[in-house]
Coordinates of C-alpha atoms in Angstrom, one line a residue:
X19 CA -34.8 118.9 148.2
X20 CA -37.9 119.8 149.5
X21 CA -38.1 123.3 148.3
X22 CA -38.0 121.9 145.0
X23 CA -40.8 118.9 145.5
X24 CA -42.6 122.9 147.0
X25 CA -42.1 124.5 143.8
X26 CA -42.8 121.7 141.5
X27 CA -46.4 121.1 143.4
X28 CA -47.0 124.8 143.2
X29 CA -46.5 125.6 140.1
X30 CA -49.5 122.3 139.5
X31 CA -51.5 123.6 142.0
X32 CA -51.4 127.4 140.9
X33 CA -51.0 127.1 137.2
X34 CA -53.1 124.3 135.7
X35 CA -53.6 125.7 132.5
X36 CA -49.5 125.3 132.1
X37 CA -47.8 122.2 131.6
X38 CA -44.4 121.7 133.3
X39 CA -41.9 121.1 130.4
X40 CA -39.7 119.1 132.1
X41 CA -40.6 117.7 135.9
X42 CA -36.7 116.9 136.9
X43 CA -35.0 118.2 139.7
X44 CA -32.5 119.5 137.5
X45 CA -34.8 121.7 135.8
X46 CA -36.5 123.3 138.7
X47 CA -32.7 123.8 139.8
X48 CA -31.9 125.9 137.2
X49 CA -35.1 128.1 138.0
X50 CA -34.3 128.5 141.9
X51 CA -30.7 129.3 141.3
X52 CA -31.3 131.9 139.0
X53 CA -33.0 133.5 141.5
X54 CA -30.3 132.3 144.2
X55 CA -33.4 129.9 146.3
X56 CA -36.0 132.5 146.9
X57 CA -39.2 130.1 146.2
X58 CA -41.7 133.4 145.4
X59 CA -39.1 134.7 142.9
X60 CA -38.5 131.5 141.4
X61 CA -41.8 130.7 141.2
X62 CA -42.6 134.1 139.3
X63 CA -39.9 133.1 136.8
X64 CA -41.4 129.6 136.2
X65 CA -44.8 130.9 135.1
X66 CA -43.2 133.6 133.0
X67 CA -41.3 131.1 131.7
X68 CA -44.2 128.7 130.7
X69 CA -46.0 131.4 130.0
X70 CA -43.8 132.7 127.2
X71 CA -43.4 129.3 125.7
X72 CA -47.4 128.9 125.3
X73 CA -47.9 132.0 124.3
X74 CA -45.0 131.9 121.7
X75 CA -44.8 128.4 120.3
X76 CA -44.1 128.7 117.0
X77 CA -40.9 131.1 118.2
X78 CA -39.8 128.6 120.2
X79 CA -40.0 126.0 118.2
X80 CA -38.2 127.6 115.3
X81 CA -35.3 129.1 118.2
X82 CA -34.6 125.3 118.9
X83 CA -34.8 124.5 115.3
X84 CA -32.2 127.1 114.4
X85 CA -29.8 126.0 116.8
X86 CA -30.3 122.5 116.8
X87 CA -29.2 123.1 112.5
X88 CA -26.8 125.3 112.9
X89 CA -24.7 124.1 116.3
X90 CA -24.5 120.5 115.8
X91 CA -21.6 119.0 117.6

């Protein structure tokens, strides 16, 4: 648990300009086992991933759109 209270206060520290979609542990899970608990590497993948949803909002937005349309249970 305490890597990911680490990661989360990192990636607040280091990337200010970025706001953290979602703060949940679940969230920051997904990111660390992706890249199977290495903090550095996770944290890399974090910022890319903010990074691409700044710099591509209106992408984004239409992506969730689509598949909120289009795979409705």
């Amino acid at each position: 648990i305490s890597i990911i209270i680490a990661l989360r206060e990192r990636f607040k520290r280091e990337c200010p300009e970025l706001k953290l979609e979602r703060e949940d542990d679940l969230f920051i899970i997904r990111f660390l086992r992706s890249r199977k608990f290495d903090p550095e590497r996770s944290f890399e993948l974090i910022k890319n991933y903010h990074e691409f949803v700044r710099d591509n909002a209106s992408y984004v937005k239409f992506f969730f759109f689509f598949l909120k349309t289009f795979f409705k249970k």
